[in-house]
PDB file of C-alpha atoms in Angstrom:
ATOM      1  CA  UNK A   1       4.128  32.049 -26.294  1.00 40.00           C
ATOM      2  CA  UNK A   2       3.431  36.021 -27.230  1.00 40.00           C
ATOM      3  CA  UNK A   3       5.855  35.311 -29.965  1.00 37.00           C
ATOM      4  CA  UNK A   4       4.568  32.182 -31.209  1.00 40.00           C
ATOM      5  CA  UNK A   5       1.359  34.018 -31.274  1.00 41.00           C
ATOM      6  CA  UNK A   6       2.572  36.878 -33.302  1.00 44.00           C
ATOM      7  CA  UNK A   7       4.280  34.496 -36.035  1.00 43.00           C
ATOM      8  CA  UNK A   8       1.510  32.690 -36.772  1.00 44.00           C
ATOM      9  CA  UNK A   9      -0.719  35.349 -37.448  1.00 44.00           C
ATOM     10  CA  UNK A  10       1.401  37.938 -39.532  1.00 44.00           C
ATOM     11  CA  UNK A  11       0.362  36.909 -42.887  1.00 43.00           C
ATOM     12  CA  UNK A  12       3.193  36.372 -46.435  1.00 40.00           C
ATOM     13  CA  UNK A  13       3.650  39.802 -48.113  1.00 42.00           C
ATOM     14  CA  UNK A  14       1.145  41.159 -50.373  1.00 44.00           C
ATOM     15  CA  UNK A  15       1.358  40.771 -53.988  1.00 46.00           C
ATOM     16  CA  UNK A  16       3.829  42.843 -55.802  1.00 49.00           C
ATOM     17  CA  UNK A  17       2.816  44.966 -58.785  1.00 48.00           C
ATOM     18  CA  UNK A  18       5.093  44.718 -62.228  1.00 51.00           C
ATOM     19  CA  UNK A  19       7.334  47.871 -62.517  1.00 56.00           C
ATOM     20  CA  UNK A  20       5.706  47.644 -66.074  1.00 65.00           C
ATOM     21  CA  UNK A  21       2.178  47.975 -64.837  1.00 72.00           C
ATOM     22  CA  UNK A  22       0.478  51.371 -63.097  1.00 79.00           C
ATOM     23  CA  UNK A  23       0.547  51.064 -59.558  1.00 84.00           C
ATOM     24  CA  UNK A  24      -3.279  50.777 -58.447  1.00 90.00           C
ATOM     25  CA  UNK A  25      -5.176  53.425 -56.744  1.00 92.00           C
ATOM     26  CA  UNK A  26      -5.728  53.454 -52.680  1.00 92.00           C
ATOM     27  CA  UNK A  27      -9.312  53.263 -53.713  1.00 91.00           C
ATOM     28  CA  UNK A  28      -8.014  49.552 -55.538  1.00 94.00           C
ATOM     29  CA  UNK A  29      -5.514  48.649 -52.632  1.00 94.00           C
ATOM     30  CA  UNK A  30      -8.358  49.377 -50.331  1.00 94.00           C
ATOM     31  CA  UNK A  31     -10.910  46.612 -51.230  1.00 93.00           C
ATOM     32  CA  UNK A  32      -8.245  44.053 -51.343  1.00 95.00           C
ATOM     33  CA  UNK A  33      -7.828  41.180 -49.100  1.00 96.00           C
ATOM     34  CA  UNK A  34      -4.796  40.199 -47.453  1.00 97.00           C
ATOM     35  CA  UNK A  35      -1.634  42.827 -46.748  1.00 98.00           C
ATOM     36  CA  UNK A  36      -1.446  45.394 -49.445  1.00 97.00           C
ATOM     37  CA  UNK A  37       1.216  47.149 -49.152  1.00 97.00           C
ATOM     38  CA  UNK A  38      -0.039  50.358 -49.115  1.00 97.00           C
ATOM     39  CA  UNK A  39       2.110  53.915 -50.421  1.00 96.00           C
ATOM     40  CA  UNK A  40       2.968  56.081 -47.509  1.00 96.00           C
ATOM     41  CA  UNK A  41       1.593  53.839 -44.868  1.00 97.00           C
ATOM     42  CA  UNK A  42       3.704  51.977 -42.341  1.00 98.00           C
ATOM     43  CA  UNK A  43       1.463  49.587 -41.633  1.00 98.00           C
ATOM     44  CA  UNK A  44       1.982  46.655 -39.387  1.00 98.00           C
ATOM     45  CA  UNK A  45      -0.204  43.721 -40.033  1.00 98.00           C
ATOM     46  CA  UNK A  46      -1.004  41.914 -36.495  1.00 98.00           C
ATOM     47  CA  UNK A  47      -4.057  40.576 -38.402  1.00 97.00           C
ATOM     48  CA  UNK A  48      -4.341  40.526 -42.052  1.00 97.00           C
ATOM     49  CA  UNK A  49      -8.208  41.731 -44.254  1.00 97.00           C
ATOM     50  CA  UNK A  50     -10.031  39.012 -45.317  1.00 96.00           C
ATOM     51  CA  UNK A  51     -13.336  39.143 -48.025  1.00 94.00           C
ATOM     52  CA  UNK A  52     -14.657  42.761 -47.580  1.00 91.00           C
ATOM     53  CA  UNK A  53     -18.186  41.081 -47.455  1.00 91.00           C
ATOM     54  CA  UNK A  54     -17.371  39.253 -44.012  1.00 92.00           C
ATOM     55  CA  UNK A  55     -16.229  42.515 -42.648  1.00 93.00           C
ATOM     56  CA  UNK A  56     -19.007  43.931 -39.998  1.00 94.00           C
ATOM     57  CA  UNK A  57     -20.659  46.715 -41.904  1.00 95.00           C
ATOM     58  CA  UNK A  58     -18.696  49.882 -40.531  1.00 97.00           C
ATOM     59  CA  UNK A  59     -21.194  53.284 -40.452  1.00 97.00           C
ATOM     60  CA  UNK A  60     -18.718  55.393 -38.806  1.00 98.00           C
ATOM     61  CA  UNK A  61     -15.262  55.835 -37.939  1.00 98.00           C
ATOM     62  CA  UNK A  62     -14.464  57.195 -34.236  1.00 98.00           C
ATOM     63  CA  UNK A  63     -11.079  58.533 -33.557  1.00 98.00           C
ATOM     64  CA  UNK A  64      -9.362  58.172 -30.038  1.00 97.00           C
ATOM     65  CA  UNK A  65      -6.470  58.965 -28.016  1.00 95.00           C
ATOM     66  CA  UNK A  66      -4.694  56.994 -25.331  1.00 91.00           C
ATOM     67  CA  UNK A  67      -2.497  58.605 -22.127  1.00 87.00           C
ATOM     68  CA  UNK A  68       0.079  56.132 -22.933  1.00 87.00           C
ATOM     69  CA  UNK A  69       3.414  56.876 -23.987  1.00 89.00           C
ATOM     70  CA  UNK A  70       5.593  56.584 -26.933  1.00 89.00           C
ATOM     71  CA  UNK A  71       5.531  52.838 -26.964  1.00 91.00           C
ATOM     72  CA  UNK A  72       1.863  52.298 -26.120  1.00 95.00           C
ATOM     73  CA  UNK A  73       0.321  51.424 -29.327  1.00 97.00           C
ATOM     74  CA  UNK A  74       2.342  48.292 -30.011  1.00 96.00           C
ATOM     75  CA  UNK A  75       1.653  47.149 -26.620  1.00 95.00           C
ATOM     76  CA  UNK A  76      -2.359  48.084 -26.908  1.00 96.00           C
ATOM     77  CA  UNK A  77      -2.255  45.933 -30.324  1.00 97.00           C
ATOM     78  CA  UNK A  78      -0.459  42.790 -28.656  1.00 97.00           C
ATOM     79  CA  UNK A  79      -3.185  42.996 -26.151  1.00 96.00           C
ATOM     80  CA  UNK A  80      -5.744  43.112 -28.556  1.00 97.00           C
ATOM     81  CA  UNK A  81      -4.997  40.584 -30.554  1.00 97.00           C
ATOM     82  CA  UNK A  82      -5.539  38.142 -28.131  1.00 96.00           C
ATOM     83  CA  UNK A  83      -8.480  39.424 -26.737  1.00 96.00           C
ATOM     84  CA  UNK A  84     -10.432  41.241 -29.716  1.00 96.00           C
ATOM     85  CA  UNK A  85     -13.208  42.577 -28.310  1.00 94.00           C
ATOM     86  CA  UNK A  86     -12.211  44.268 -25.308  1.00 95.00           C
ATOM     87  CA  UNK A  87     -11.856  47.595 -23.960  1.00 95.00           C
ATOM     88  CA  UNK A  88      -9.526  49.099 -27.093  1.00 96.00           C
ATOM     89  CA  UNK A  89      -9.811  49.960 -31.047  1.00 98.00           C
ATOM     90  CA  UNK A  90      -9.229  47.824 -34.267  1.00 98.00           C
ATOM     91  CA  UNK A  91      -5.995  50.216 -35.015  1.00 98.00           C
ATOM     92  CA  UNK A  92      -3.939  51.627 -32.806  1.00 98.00           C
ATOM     93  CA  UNK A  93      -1.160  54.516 -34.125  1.00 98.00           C
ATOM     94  CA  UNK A  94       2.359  54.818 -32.777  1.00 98.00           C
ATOM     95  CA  UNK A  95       4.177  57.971 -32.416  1.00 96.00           C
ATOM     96  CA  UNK A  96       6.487  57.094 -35.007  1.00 97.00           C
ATOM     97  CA  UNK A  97       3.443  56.978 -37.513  1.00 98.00           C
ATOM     98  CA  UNK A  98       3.458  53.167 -38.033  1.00 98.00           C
ATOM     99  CA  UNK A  99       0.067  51.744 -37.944  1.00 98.00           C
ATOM    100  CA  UNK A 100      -1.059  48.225 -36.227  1.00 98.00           C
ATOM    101  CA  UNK A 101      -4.145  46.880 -37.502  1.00 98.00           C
ATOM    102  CA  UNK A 102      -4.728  44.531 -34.345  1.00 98.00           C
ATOM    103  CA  UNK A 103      -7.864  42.393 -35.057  1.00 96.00           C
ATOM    104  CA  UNK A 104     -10.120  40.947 -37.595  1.00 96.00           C
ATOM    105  CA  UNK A 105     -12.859  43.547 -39.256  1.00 96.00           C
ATOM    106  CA  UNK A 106     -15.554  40.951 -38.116  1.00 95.00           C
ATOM    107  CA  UNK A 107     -14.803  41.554 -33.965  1.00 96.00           C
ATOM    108  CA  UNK A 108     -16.062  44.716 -32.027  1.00 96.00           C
ATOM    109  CA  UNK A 109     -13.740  45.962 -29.746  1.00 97.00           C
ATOM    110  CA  UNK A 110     -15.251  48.267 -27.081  1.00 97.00           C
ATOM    111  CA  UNK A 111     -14.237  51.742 -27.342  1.00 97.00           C
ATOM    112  CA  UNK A 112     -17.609  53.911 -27.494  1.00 97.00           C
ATOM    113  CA  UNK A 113     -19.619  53.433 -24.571  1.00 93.00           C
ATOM    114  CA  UNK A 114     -23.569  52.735 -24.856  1.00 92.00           C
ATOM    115  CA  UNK A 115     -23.130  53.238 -28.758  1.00 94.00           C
ATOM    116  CA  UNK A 116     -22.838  57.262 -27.595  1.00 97.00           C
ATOM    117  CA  UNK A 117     -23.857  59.092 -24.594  1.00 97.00           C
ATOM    118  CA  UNK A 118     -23.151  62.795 -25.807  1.00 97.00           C
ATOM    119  CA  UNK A 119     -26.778  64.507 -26.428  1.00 97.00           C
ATOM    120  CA  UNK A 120     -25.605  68.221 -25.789  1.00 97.00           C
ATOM    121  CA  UNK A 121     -24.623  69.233 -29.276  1.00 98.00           C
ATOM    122  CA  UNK A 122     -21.257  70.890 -27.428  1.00 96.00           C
ATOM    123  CA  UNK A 123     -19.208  69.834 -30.862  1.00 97.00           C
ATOM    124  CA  UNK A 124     -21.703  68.853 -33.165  1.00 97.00           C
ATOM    125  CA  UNK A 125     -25.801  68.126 -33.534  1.00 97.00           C
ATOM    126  CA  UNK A 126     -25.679  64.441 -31.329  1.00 98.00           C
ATOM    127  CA  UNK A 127     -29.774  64.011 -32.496  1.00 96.00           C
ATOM    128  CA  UNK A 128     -27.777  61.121 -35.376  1.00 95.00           C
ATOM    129  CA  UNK A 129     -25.181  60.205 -32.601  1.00 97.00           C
ATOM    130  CA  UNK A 130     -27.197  59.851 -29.158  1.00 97.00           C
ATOM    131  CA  UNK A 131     -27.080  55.969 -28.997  1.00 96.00           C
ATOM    132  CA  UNK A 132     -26.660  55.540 -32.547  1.00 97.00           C
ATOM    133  CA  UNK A 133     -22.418  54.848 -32.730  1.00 97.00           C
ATOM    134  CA  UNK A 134     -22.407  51.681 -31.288  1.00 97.00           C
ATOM    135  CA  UNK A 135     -19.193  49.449 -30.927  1.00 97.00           C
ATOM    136  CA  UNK A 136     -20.292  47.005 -33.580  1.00 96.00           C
ATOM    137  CA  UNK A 137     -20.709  49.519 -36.336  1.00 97.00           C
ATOM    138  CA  UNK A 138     -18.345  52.120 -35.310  1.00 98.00           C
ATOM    139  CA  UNK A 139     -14.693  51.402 -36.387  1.00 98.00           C
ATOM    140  CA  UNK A 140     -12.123  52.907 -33.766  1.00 98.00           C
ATOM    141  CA  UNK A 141      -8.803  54.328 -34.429  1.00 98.00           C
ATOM    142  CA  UNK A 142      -6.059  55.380 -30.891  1.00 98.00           C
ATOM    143  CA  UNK A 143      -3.763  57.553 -31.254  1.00 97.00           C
ATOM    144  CA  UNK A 144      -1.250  57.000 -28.718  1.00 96.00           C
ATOM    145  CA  UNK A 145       1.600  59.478 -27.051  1.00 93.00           C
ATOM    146  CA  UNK A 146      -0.641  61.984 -24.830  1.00 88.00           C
ATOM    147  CA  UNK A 147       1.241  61.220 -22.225  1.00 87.00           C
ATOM    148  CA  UNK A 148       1.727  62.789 -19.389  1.00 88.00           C
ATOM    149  CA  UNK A 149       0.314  65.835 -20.394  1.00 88.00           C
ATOM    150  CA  UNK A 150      -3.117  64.672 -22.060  1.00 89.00           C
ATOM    151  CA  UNK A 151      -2.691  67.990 -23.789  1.00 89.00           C
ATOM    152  CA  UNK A 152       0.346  67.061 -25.903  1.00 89.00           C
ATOM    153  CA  UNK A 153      -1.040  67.273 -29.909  1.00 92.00           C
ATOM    154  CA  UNK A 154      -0.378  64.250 -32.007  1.00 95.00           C
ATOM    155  CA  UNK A 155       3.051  64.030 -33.982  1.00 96.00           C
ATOM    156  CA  UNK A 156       3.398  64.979 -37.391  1.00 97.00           C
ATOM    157  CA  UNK A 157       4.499  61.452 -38.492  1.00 98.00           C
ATOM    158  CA  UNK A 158       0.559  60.605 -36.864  1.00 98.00           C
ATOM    159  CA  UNK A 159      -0.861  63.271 -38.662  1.00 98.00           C
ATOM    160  CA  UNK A 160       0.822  62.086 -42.261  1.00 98.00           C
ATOM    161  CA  UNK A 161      -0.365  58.459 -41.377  1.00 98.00           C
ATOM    162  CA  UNK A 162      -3.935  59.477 -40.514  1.00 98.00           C
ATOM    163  CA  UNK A 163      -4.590  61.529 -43.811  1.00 98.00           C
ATOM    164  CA  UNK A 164      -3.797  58.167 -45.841  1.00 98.00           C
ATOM    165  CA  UNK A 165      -5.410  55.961 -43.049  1.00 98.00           C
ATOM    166  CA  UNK A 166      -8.682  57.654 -42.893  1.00 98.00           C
ATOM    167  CA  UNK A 167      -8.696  58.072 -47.046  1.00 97.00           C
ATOM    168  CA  UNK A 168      -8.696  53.811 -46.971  1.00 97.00           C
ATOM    169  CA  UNK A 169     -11.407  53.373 -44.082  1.00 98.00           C
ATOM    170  CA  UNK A 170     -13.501  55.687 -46.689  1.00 97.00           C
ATOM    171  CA  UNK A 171     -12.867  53.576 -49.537  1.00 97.00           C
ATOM    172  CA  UNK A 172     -13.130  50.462 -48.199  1.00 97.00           C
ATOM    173  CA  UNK A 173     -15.535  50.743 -45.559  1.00 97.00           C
ATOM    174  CA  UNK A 174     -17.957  53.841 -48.043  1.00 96.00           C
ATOM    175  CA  UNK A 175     -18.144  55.413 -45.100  1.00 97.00           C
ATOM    176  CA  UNK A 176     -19.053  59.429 -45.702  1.00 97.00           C
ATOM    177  CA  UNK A 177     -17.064  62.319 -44.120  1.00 97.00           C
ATOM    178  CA  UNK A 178     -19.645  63.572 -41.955  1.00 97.00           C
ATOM    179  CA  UNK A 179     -19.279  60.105 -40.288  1.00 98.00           C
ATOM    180  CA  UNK A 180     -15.974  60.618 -38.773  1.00 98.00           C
ATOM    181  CA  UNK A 181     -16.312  61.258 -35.270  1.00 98.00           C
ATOM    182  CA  UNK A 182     -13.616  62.656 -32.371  1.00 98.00           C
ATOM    183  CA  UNK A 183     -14.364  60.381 -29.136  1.00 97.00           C
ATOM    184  CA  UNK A 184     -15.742  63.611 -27.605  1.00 97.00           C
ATOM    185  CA  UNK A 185     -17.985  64.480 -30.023  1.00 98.00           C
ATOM    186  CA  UNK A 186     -19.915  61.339 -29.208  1.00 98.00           C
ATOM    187  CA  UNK A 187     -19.207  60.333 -25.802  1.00 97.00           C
ATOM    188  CA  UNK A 188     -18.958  62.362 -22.438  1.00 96.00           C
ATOM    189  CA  UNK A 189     -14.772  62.359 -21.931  1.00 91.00           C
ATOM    190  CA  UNK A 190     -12.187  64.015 -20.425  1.00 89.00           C
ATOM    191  CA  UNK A 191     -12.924  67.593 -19.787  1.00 90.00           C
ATOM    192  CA  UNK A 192      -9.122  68.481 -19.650  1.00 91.00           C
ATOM    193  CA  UNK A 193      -8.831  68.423 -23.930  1.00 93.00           C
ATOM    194  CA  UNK A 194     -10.729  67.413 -26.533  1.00 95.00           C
ATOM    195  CA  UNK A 195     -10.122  63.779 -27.435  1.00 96.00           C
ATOM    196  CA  UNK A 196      -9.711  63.328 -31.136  1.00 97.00           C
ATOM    197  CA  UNK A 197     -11.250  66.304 -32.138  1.00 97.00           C
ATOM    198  CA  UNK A 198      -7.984  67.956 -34.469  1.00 97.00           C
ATOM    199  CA  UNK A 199      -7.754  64.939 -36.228  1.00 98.00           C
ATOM    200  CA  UNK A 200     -11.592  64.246 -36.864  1.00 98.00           C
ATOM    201  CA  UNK A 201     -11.401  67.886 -38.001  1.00 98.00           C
ATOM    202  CA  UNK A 202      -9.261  67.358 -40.383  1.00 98.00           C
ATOM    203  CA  UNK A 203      -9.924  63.961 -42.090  1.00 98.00           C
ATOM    204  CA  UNK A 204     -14.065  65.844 -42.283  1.00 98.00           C
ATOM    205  CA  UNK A 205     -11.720  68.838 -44.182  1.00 97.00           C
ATOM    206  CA  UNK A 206      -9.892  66.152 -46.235  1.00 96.00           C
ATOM    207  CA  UNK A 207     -12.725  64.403 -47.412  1.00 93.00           C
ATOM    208  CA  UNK A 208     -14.465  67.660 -48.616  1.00 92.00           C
ATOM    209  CA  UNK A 209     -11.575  68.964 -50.416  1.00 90.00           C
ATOM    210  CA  UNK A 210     -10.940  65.456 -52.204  1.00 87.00           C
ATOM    211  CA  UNK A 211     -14.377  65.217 -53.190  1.00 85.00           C
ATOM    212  CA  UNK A 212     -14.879  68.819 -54.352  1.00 82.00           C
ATOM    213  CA  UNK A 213     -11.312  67.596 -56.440  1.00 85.00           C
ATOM    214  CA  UNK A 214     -12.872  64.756 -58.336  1.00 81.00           C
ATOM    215  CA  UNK A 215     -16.527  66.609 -59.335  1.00 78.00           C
ATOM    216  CA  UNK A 216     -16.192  67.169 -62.815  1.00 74.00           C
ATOM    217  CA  UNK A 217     -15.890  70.298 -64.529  1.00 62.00           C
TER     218      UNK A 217
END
């Protein structure tokens, strides 16, 4: 039946581009609907974009990570397909890099709890976070493979994945860099490591450098 499931929903291939015509931007690929096929991104389609105006309107982007192991993510997105809004993310990110987006940009899986409970500034100033990241306008990313030592960083293949992935959530979604959260920046988590926090840091660092890039001179 699980297979069944997964066939119907993994949508034809997006369009291909003329090797005569430039290859559009990720800016362009990012307000499409569909599958783009997007360069340096393994990403696995469980549930394809539709019109960027029936999308919820995303403020934030909160980034996660998951105890499973090596294995987890495509499990986690299987799971949430069928059930789209519960406990989990929209995308989940395997070890290996590849990227499942697991459920339509209109559904609010639960992943920050009471839109933010953190209001002791440990990471960051929480007076724009207390209560204000709520599930249905906070997108949520997990990063799985922490497991079992909770410790254990994120793989480089995650790393290279997340500097494109968090570049399209930007561009599609205009969402700024100071509105990309680690999980325990805005909610009260694991005291053992800091859940997300690297790779918040460095999508924040990203976004800054890009835009300082593209000011004119």
């Amino acid at each position: 039946m699980l297979v069944c499931l997964l066939a119907g929903s993994l949508p034809l291939a997006a369009q291909t581009v003329s090797p005569t015509e430039p290859a559009p931007s990720l800016e362009t690929l990012a307000r499409q609907s569909g599958t783009p096929d997007i360069p340096g991104l393994n990403m696995v389609w469980l549930v394809p974009w539709g019109d960027r105006a029936d999308a919820n309107i995303w403020h934030n982007i909160v980034v996660h990570q998951t105890e499973g192991p090596a294995g987890s993510a495509y499990r986690g997105a299987l799971q949430q397909v069928q059930h789209p809004e519960r406990q989990g993310t929209t995308i989940w990110v395997e070890t290996d890099g590849t990227v499942y987006w697991a459920v339509g940009e209109w559904a609010t899986p639960k992943h920050v709890r009471l839109g933010g409970n953190r209001n002791d500034n440990k990471f960051i100033d929480n007076r724009e976070t207390f209560r204000l990241t709520p599930n249905d306008n906070s997108i949520g990313i997990e990063f799985a493979g922490n497991y079992p030592n909770v410790r254990k960083p994120v793989t480089e293949a995650q790393i290279e994945a997340w500097r494109i992935l968090v570049r399209v959530l930007q561009a599609r979604y205009g969402i700024p860099n100071d509105r990309i959260f680690a999980h325990n920046w805005v909610d009260y988590k694991d005291r053992r490591y800091c859940e997300g926090c690297m790779l918040a840091t460095m999508a924040r660092a990203q976004g800054a450098e890009i835009a300082l890039q593209e000011q004119p001179h």
